[in-house]
Amino acid sequence: MKFFNCLYTLLFGVAVFLFFGWAYPHHLHYQEQYQLFLFDCSYVWEIVKLPGGMADLLGRFCTQFFLYAWVGALIIALLLSAVQLLTLRLTNWGRFFGLSFVPSFLLWLFLLDENALLGGVWAVLLTLLATWAFNKLPSGWTRRILLIAAIPILYWMAGPVCVLFFLLQAPHLTSRPSPLTSHPWMGFAIPLLLLAVMPFILSSCLPVPTDNLWYGIHYHRYPTEFPTLLWLATLSIFVLIFIVRAFHRSRKSLEGGQLFTILFSLYTFLLMGLLVWKNSNFKAEKVMQYDFMASHQQWNRIIETINTDKPNNQIGVTVQNLALAMRGLLADHMFEYNQNGIFGLLPEVKRDATSPMPTAEAFYQLGMANFAQHAVFEAQEAILDYQKSARCYKRLAQTNLINGNYDVARKYLMALQKTLFYSDWANETLSLLGNEQAIAKHPEYGHLRQMAFKDNFFFTDHVTPEMLQLLFSGNKNNRLAYEYLMAEYLLTGDLDNFANYVGWGEQLGYTAIPRHFQEALVLRWSMRHEQGEPMPAQVSPSIVQRFSQFISYIKSPTMTREGLAQNYGDTYWCYYFTNIQR
């Protein structure tokens, strides 16, 4: 039977590892980018001085490794397997061995939420380790005194989840009279009272709301969110052990029935596994994938991804258009993919921690360093649990370096020096501060300095065509700015302004007018040819011929929206007639 127990434990760990490493990796990247773990005494003290601080510190330490998804998946697999093994040690599960996996599966469900913090899992693990250690102590009044002393220590290390320790030790507290009283229930009442009054005492000493001291400070990124699944996982350990022990007493033995044990464990696995899969947010995973690829400037990978699965959300479309532009494909291919107007090009910066980041990446690549800096700073300040972000610190250091604000850039870089995975980059970048020649020769920072605005002006959160015109006028080599300007006119249907500025492309060395530009020119001509305006000479005959077919199709009585998308969905004309001229 031990062979099957070990096999199931191994299969569980492998399943967790494959799930987070293969199916859910970008949730791990998301977690890593919204914290800044520093190897610094003051940083560590700020964490551990609060209840649950040790669990939070361990969680943050592990989360920094989520930069590499497979390493993060291995860490989570080891933690959840450790919870299962410790749960298994707490009682004789017998034929109901499969139930020992339920708390770990519930923790797995908890971690499906991108705002669930790994400190919650560590809190459960620390509580189980303390319970396992105390179970090895001999019974007696010494153990009771140690139990009472351990409760506030464990509360400080793991937070209120340590109530599980008290519940699992309750039988030892009530089995014999206390040395302080002849009634056995007094041994239970003293630690219970201690648990009850600790949040009230601490709320008067710490700048933390009392509610948070009851359900946990560092278990979830939302400070006001009750971590339901974490508490279900915690309390399920006590409930399941209680049920199995009660069954044990009533049936005298749980041994035997190996086939039943194997099948019951398999049924538990399948049921909980199905529950995990059904509750997985793969839509959010896809959005996070686009954001991650943009942050690491993986333009080719983005294009490969959108060719397989075209995005239809704002972040995905923003990243899609940026990748197309960075590879010189936007003007020829943008309408082969889903577009949602100007909101998929340069969306307004919202006051949250996620949506501004892809927009900030587009600002940065355009040469709009101040815009990027503003968006990234706002995103960092909107992080729900008030942490700092390694990703944001890196970008803020870059924008300040480009703008020549070296003292501010140094502040961010010196913080990144204290990290594990960003310290080498920080040291290299520090050597550039104040070195104008080195910055001018740098392939990224020197280029972006040349692309930047030359004059100051007042700007809003939304980039206007006038700003893009000014950006391109300042540097006629800024192809990205020009194509974004043209794309803005196309997406809004402003064909007159488009025609006024389409000639600017000659300064960029186009050998031919991009396909979508030709489509827009022939469409504009069709609206004006009755006034005697000639067909633009730059439009190729094949574009003119296909446009004639398009006009014939939309005038046909058999025209359908599905047929239009199937036959002409890759053209600007289809976008114009379905999104602008409805």
PDB file of N, CA and C in Angstrom, residues 458-522:
ATOM      1  N   PHE A 458       2.072  70.505 -22.942  1.00  0.00           N
ATOM      2  CA  PHE A 458       1.151  69.881 -21.984  1.00  0.00           C
ATOM      3  C   PHE A 458       0.510  68.664 -22.643  1.00  0.00           C
ATOM      4  N   PHE A 459       0.469  67.547 -21.921  1.00  0.00           N
ATOM      5  CA  PHE A 459      -0.137  66.350 -22.488  1.00  0.00           C
ATOM      6  C   PHE A 459      -1.152  65.767 -21.523  1.00  0.00           C
ATOM      7  N   THR A 460      -2.099  65.010 -22.103  1.00  0.00           N
ATOM      8  CA  THR A 460      -3.107  64.312 -21.315  1.00  0.00           C
ATOM      9  C   THR A 460      -2.764  62.826 -21.326  1.00  0.00           C
ATOM     10  N   ASP A 461      -3.616  62.025 -20.693  1.00  0.00           N
ATOM     11  CA  ASP A 461      -3.357  60.582 -20.651  1.00  0.00           C
ATOM     12  C   ASP A 461      -3.562  59.922 -22.006  1.00  0.00           C
ATOM     13  N   HIS A 462      -4.250  60.606 -22.924  1.00  0.00           N
ATOM     14  CA  HIS A 462      -4.467  60.030 -24.245  1.00  0.00           C
ATOM     15  C   HIS A 462      -3.586  60.728 -25.269  1.00  0.00           C
ATOM     16  N   VAL A 463      -2.886  59.927 -26.059  1.00  0.00           N
ATOM     17  CA  VAL A 463      -2.008  60.473 -27.094  1.00  0.00           C
ATOM     18  C   VAL A 463      -2.854  60.878 -28.291  1.00  0.00           C
ATOM     19  N   THR A 464      -2.716  62.100 -28.732  1.00  0.00           N
ATOM     20  CA  THR A 464      -3.481  62.628 -29.860  1.00  0.00           C
ATOM     21  C   THR A 464      -2.640  62.544 -31.139  1.00  0.00           C
ATOM     22  N   PRO A 465      -3.294  62.610 -32.307  1.00  0.00           N
ATOM     23  CA  PRO A 465      -2.523  62.626 -33.562  1.00  0.00           C
ATOM     24  C   PRO A 465      -1.522  63.774 -33.623  1.00  0.00           C
ATOM     25  N   GLU A 466      -1.880  64.919 -33.026  1.00  0.00           N
ATOM     26  CA  GLU A 466      -0.968  66.063 -33.042  1.00  0.00           C
ATOM     27  C   GLU A 466       0.340  65.740 -32.320  1.00  0.00           C
ATOM     28  N   MET A 467       0.259  64.959 -31.245  1.00  0.00           N
ATOM     29  CA  MET A 467       1.465  64.567 -30.527  1.00  0.00           C
ATOM     30  C   MET A 467       2.340  63.661 -31.384  1.00  0.00           C
ATOM     31  N   LEU A 468       1.713  62.732 -32.118  1.00  0.00           N
ATOM     32  CA  LEU A 468       2.470  61.843 -32.987  1.00  0.00           C
ATOM     33  C   LEU A 468       3.081  62.608 -34.159  1.00  0.00           C
ATOM     34  N   GLN A 469       2.342  63.594 -34.662  1.00  0.00           N
ATOM     35  CA  GLN A 469       2.897  64.450 -35.718  1.00  0.00           C
ATOM     36  C   GLN A 469       4.138  65.180 -35.214  1.00  0.00           C
ATOM     37  N   LEU A 470       4.044  65.726 -34.002  1.00  0.00           N
ATOM     38  CA  LEU A 470       5.159  66.457 -33.416  1.00  0.00           C
ATOM     39  C   LEU A 470       6.347  65.526 -33.168  1.00  0.00           C
ATOM     40  N   LEU A 471       6.056  64.300 -32.753  1.00  0.00           N
ATOM     41  CA  LEU A 471       7.115  63.327 -32.489  1.00  0.00           C
ATOM     42  C   LEU A 471       7.864  62.990 -33.781  1.00  0.00           C
ATOM     43  N   PHE A 472       7.106  62.769 -34.869  1.00  0.00           N
ATOM     44  CA  PHE A 472       7.748  62.443 -36.145  1.00  0.00           C
ATOM     45  C   PHE A 472       8.467  63.655 -36.738  1.00  0.00           C
ATOM     46  N   SER A 473       7.894  64.837 -36.563  1.00  0.00           N
ATOM     47  CA  SER A 473       8.530  66.050 -37.092  1.00  0.00           C
ATOM     48  C   SER A 473       9.885  66.273 -36.437  1.00  0.00           C
ATOM     49  N   GLY A 474      10.018  65.894 -35.157  1.00  0.00           N
ATOM     50  CA  GLY A 474      11.274  66.084 -34.450  1.00  0.00           C
ATOM     51  C   GLY A 474      12.363  65.149 -34.932  1.00  0.00           C
ATOM     52  N   ASN A 475      11.972  63.986 -35.488  1.00  0.00           N
ATOM     53  CA  ASN A 475      12.963  63.044 -36.019  1.00  0.00           C
ATOM     54  C   ASN A 475      12.303  62.247 -37.138  1.00  0.00           C
ATOM     55  N   LYS A 476      12.679  62.577 -38.370  1.00  0.00           N
ATOM     56  CA  LYS A 476      12.035  61.955 -39.534  1.00  0.00           C
ATOM     57  C   LYS A 476      12.442  60.494 -39.730  1.00  0.00           C
ATOM     58  N   ASN A 477      13.297  59.970 -38.859  1.00  0.00           N
ATOM     59  CA  ASN A 477      13.645  58.549 -38.897  1.00  0.00           C
ATOM     60  C   ASN A 477      12.771  57.704 -37.971  1.00  0.00           C
ATOM     61  N   ASN A 478      11.855  58.363 -37.288  1.00  0.00           N
ATOM     62  CA  ASN A 478      11.003  57.659 -36.333  1.00  0.00           C
ATOM     63  C   ASN A 478       9.860  56.986 -37.074  1.00  0.00           C
ATOM     64  N   ARG A 479      10.157  55.861 -37.672  1.00  0.00           N
ATOM     65  CA  ARG A 479       9.165  55.122 -38.465  1.00  0.00           C
ATOM     66  C   ARG A 479       7.988  54.688 -37.600  1.00  0.00           C
ATOM     67  N   LEU A 480       8.278  54.310 -36.368  1.00  0.00           N
ATOM     68  CA  LEU A 480       7.221  53.843 -35.469  1.00  0.00           C
ATOM     69  C   LEU A 480       6.184  54.944 -35.248  1.00  0.00           C
ATOM     70  N   ALA A 481       6.640  56.167 -35.005  1.00  0.00           N
ATOM     71  CA  ALA A 481       5.721  57.286 -34.783  1.00  0.00           C
ATOM     72  C   ALA A 481       4.864  57.534 -36.018  1.00  0.00           C
ATOM     73  N   TYR A 482       5.484  57.468 -37.199  1.00  0.00           N
ATOM     74  CA  TYR A 482       4.743  57.700 -38.437  1.00  0.00           C
ATOM     75  C   TYR A 482       3.668  56.637 -38.643  1.00  0.00           C
ATOM     76  N   GLU A 483       4.014  55.377 -38.453  1.00  0.00           N
ATOM     77  CA  GLU A 483       3.039  54.316 -38.689  1.00  0.00           C
ATOM     78  C   GLU A 483       1.933  54.318 -37.639  1.00  0.00           C
ATOM     79  N   TYR A 484       2.260  54.720 -36.422  1.00  0.00           N
ATOM     80  CA  TYR A 484       1.212  54.861 -35.406  1.00  0.00           C
ATOM     81  C   TYR A 484       0.277  56.016 -35.749  1.00  0.00           C
ATOM     82  N   LEU A 485       0.829  57.095 -36.290  1.00  0.00           N
ATOM     83  CA  LEU A 485      -0.008  58.224 -36.705  1.00  0.00           C
ATOM     84  C   LEU A 485      -0.958  57.794 -37.822  1.00  0.00           C
ATOM     85  N   MET A 486      -0.428  57.113 -38.832  1.00  0.00           N
ATOM     86  CA  MET A 486      -1.264  56.645 -39.938  1.00  0.00           C
ATOM     87  C   MET A 486      -2.304  55.632 -39.451  1.00  0.00           C
ATOM     88  N   ALA A 487      -1.895  54.748 -38.544  1.00  0.00           N
ATOM     89  CA  ALA A 487      -2.828  53.759 -38.004  1.00  0.00           C
ATOM     90  C   ALA A 487      -3.952  54.440 -37.224  1.00  0.00           C
ATOM     91  N   GLU A 488      -3.621  55.510 -36.512  1.00  0.00           N
ATOM     92  CA  GLU A 488      -4.646  56.254 -35.769  1.00  0.00           C
ATOM     93  C   GLU A 488      -5.690  56.817 -36.722  1.00  0.00           C
ATOM     94  N   TYR A 489      -5.254  57.392 -37.827  1.00  0.00           N
ATOM     95  CA  TYR A 489      -6.199  57.937 -38.803  1.00  0.00           C
ATOM     96  C   TYR A 489      -7.047  56.837 -39.432  1.00  0.00           C
ATOM     97  N   LEU A 490      -6.436  55.708 -39.734  1.00  0.00           N
ATOM     98  CA  LEU A 490      -7.193  54.604 -40.326  1.00  0.00           C
ATOM     99  C   LEU A 490      -8.225  54.051 -39.350  1.00  0.00           C
ATOM    100  N   LEU A 491      -7.835  53.875 -38.099  1.00  0.00           N
ATOM    101  CA  LEU A 491      -8.739  53.283 -37.103  1.00  0.00           C
ATOM    102  C   LEU A 491      -9.913  54.189 -36.781  1.00  0.00           C
ATOM    103  N   THR A 492      -9.722  55.500 -36.923  1.00  0.00           N
ATOM    104  CA  THR A 492     -10.819  56.445 -36.674  1.00  0.00           C
ATOM    105  C   THR A 492     -11.560  56.813 -37.951  1.00  0.00           C
ATOM    106  N   GLY A 493     -11.091  56.344 -39.106  1.00  0.00           N
ATOM    107  CA  GLY A 493     -11.743  56.653 -40.371  1.00  0.00           C
ATOM    108  C   GLY A 493     -11.485  58.057 -40.872  1.00  0.00           C
ATOM    109  N   ASP A 494     -10.448  58.709 -40.377  1.00  0.00           N
ATOM    110  CA  ASP A 494     -10.117  60.076 -40.789  1.00  0.00           C
ATOM    111  C   ASP A 494      -9.257  60.007 -42.056  1.00  0.00           C
ATOM    112  N   LEU A 495      -9.914  59.765 -43.198  1.00  0.00           N
ATOM    113  CA  LEU A 495      -9.184  59.540 -44.436  1.00  0.00           C
ATOM    114  C   LEU A 495      -8.606  60.822 -45.019  1.00  0.00           C
ATOM    115  N   ASP A 496      -9.193  61.962 -44.691  1.00  0.00           N
ATOM    116  CA  ASP A 496      -8.658  63.221 -45.213  1.00  0.00           C
ATOM    117  C   ASP A 496      -7.296  63.528 -44.597  1.00  0.00           C
ATOM    118  N   ASN A 497      -7.213  63.460 -43.278  1.00  0.00           N
ATOM    119  CA  ASN A 497      -5.917  63.692 -42.640  1.00  0.00           C
ATOM    120  C   ASN A 497      -4.921  62.610 -43.027  1.00  0.00           C
ATOM    121  N   PHE A 498      -5.424  61.384 -43.188  1.00  0.00           N
ATOM    122  CA  PHE A 498      -4.544  60.306 -43.645  1.00  0.00           C
ATOM    123  C   PHE A 498      -3.908  60.665 -44.987  1.00  0.00           C
ATOM    124  N   ALA A 499      -4.720  61.149 -45.917  1.00  0.00           N
ATOM    125  CA  ALA A 499      -4.208  61.506 -47.237  1.00  0.00           C
ATOM    126  C   ALA A 499      -3.233  62.670 -47.171  1.00  0.00           C
ATOM    127  N   ASN A 500      -3.448  63.586 -46.232  1.00  0.00           N
ATOM    128  CA  ASN A 500      -2.551  64.740 -46.095  1.00  0.00           C
ATOM    129  C   ASN A 500      -1.151  64.334 -45.668  1.00  0.00           C
ATOM    130  N   TYR A 501      -1.061  63.264 -44.851  1.00  0.00           N
ATOM    131  CA  TYR A 501       0.231  62.895 -44.272  1.00  0.00           C
ATOM    132  C   TYR A 501       0.838  61.635 -44.880  1.00  0.00           C
ATOM    133  N   VAL A 502       0.120  60.982 -45.806  1.00  0.00           N
ATOM    134  CA  VAL A 502       0.646  59.733 -46.343  1.00  0.00           C
ATOM    135  C   VAL A 502       1.952  59.964 -47.103  1.00  0.00           C
ATOM    136  N   GLY A 503       2.141  61.166 -47.645  1.00  0.00           N
ATOM    137  CA  GLY A 503       3.366  61.466 -48.374  1.00  0.00           C
ATOM    138  C   GLY A 503       4.605  61.522 -47.500  1.00  0.00           C
ATOM    139  N   TRP A 504       4.408  61.656 -46.181  1.00  0.00           N
ATOM    140  CA  TRP A 504       5.564  61.686 -45.275  1.00  0.00           C
ATOM    141  C   TRP A 504       6.369  60.395 -45.339  1.00  0.00           C
ATOM    142  N   GLY A 505       5.732  59.329 -45.789  1.00  0.00           N
ATOM    143  CA  GLY A 505       6.409  58.044 -45.831  1.00  0.00           C
ATOM    144  C   GLY A 505       7.610  58.024 -46.751  1.00  0.00           C
ATOM    145  N   GLU A 506       7.628  58.942 -47.738  1.00  0.00           N
ATOM    146  CA  GLU A 506       8.771  58.994 -48.652  1.00  0.00           C
ATOM    147  C   GLU A 506      10.074  59.276 -47.908  1.00  0.00           C
ATOM    148  N   GLN A 507       9.963  60.021 -46.803  1.00  0.00           N
ATOM    149  CA  GLN A 507      11.162  60.370 -46.039  1.00  0.00           C
ATOM    150  C   GLN A 507      11.718  59.169 -45.275  1.00  0.00           C
ATOM    151  N   LEU A 508      10.921  58.103 -45.161  1.00  0.00           N
ATOM    152  CA  LEU A 508      11.367  56.898 -44.448  1.00  0.00           C
ATOM    153  C   LEU A 508      11.950  55.862 -45.392  1.00  0.00           C
ATOM    154  N   GLY A 509      11.947  56.162 -46.677  1.00  0.00           N
ATOM    155  CA  GLY A 509      12.567  55.254 -47.633  1.00  0.00           C
ATOM    156  C   GLY A 509      11.700  54.069 -48.007  1.00  0.00           C
ATOM    157  N   TYR A 510      10.356  54.202 -47.965  1.00  0.00           N
ATOM    158  CA  TYR A 510       9.487  53.122 -48.437  1.00  0.00           C
ATOM    159  C   TYR A 510       9.752  52.862 -49.911  1.00  0.00           C
ATOM    160  N   THR A 511       9.938  51.630 -50.289  1.00  0.00           N
ATOM    161  CA  THR A 511      10.079  51.291 -51.710  1.00  0.00           C
ATOM    162  C   THR A 511       8.718  51.228 -52.390  1.00  0.00           C
ATOM    163  N   ALA A 512       7.660  51.005 -51.601  1.00  0.00           N
ATOM    164  CA  ALA A 512       6.284  50.988 -52.119  1.00  0.00           C
ATOM    165  C   ALA A 512       5.352  51.390 -50.991  1.00  0.00           C
ATOM    166  N   ILE A 513       4.215  51.948 -51.346  1.00  0.00           N
ATOM    167  CA  ILE A 513       3.239  52.324 -50.323  1.00  0.00           C
ATOM    168  C   ILE A 513       2.688  51.054 -49.687  1.00  0.00           C
ATOM    169  N   PRO A 514       2.632  50.973 -48.369  1.00  0.00           N
ATOM    170  CA  PRO A 514       2.111  49.766 -47.704  1.00  0.00           C
ATOM    171  C   PRO A 514       0.695  49.428 -48.167  1.00  0.00           C
ATOM    172  N   ARG A 515       0.365  48.161 -48.084  1.00  0.00           N
ATOM    173  CA  ARG A 515      -0.905  47.664 -48.637  1.00  0.00           C
ATOM    174  C   ARG A 515      -2.121  48.363 -48.046  1.00  0.00           C
ATOM    175  N   HIS A 516      -2.166  48.477 -46.706  1.00  0.00           N
ATOM    176  CA  HIS A 516      -3.348  49.098 -46.098  1.00  0.00           C
ATOM    177  C   HIS A 516      -3.447  50.577 -46.452  1.00  0.00           C
ATOM    178  N   PHE A 517      -2.313  51.228 -46.669  1.00  0.00           N
ATOM    179  CA  PHE A 517      -2.343  52.626 -47.097  1.00  0.00           C
ATOM    180  C   PHE A 517      -2.971  52.728 -48.487  1.00  0.00           C
ATOM    181  N   GLN A 518      -2.618  51.799 -49.371  1.00  0.00           N
ATOM    182  CA  GLN A 518      -3.215  51.788 -50.705  1.00  0.00           C
ATOM    183  C   GLN A 518      -4.718  51.535 -50.623  1.00  0.00           C
ATOM    184  N   GLU A 519      -5.112  50.619 -49.739  1.00  0.00           N
ATOM    185  CA  GLU A 519      -6.538  50.326 -49.580  1.00  0.00           C
ATOM    186  C   GLU A 519      -7.296  51.558 -49.099  1.00  0.00           C
ATOM    187  N   ALA A 520      -6.698  52.301 -48.188  1.00  0.00           N
ATOM    188  CA  ALA A 520      -7.341  53.515 -47.691  1.00  0.00           C
ATOM    189  C   ALA A 520      -7.421  54.579 -48.782  1.00  0.00           C
ATOM    190  N   LEU A 521      -6.384  54.694 -49.601  1.00  0.00           N
ATOM    191  CA  LEU A 521      -6.381  55.690 -50.675  1.00  0.00           C
ATOM    192  C   LEU A 521      -7.453  55.389 -51.724  1.00  0.00           C
ATOM    193  N   VAL A 522      -7.588  54.125 -52.107  1.00  0.00           N
ATOM    194  CA  VAL A 522      -8.594  53.788 -53.103  1.00  0.00           C
ATOM    195  C   VAL A 522     -10.002  53.912 -52.521  1.00  0.00           C
TER     196      VAL A 522
END
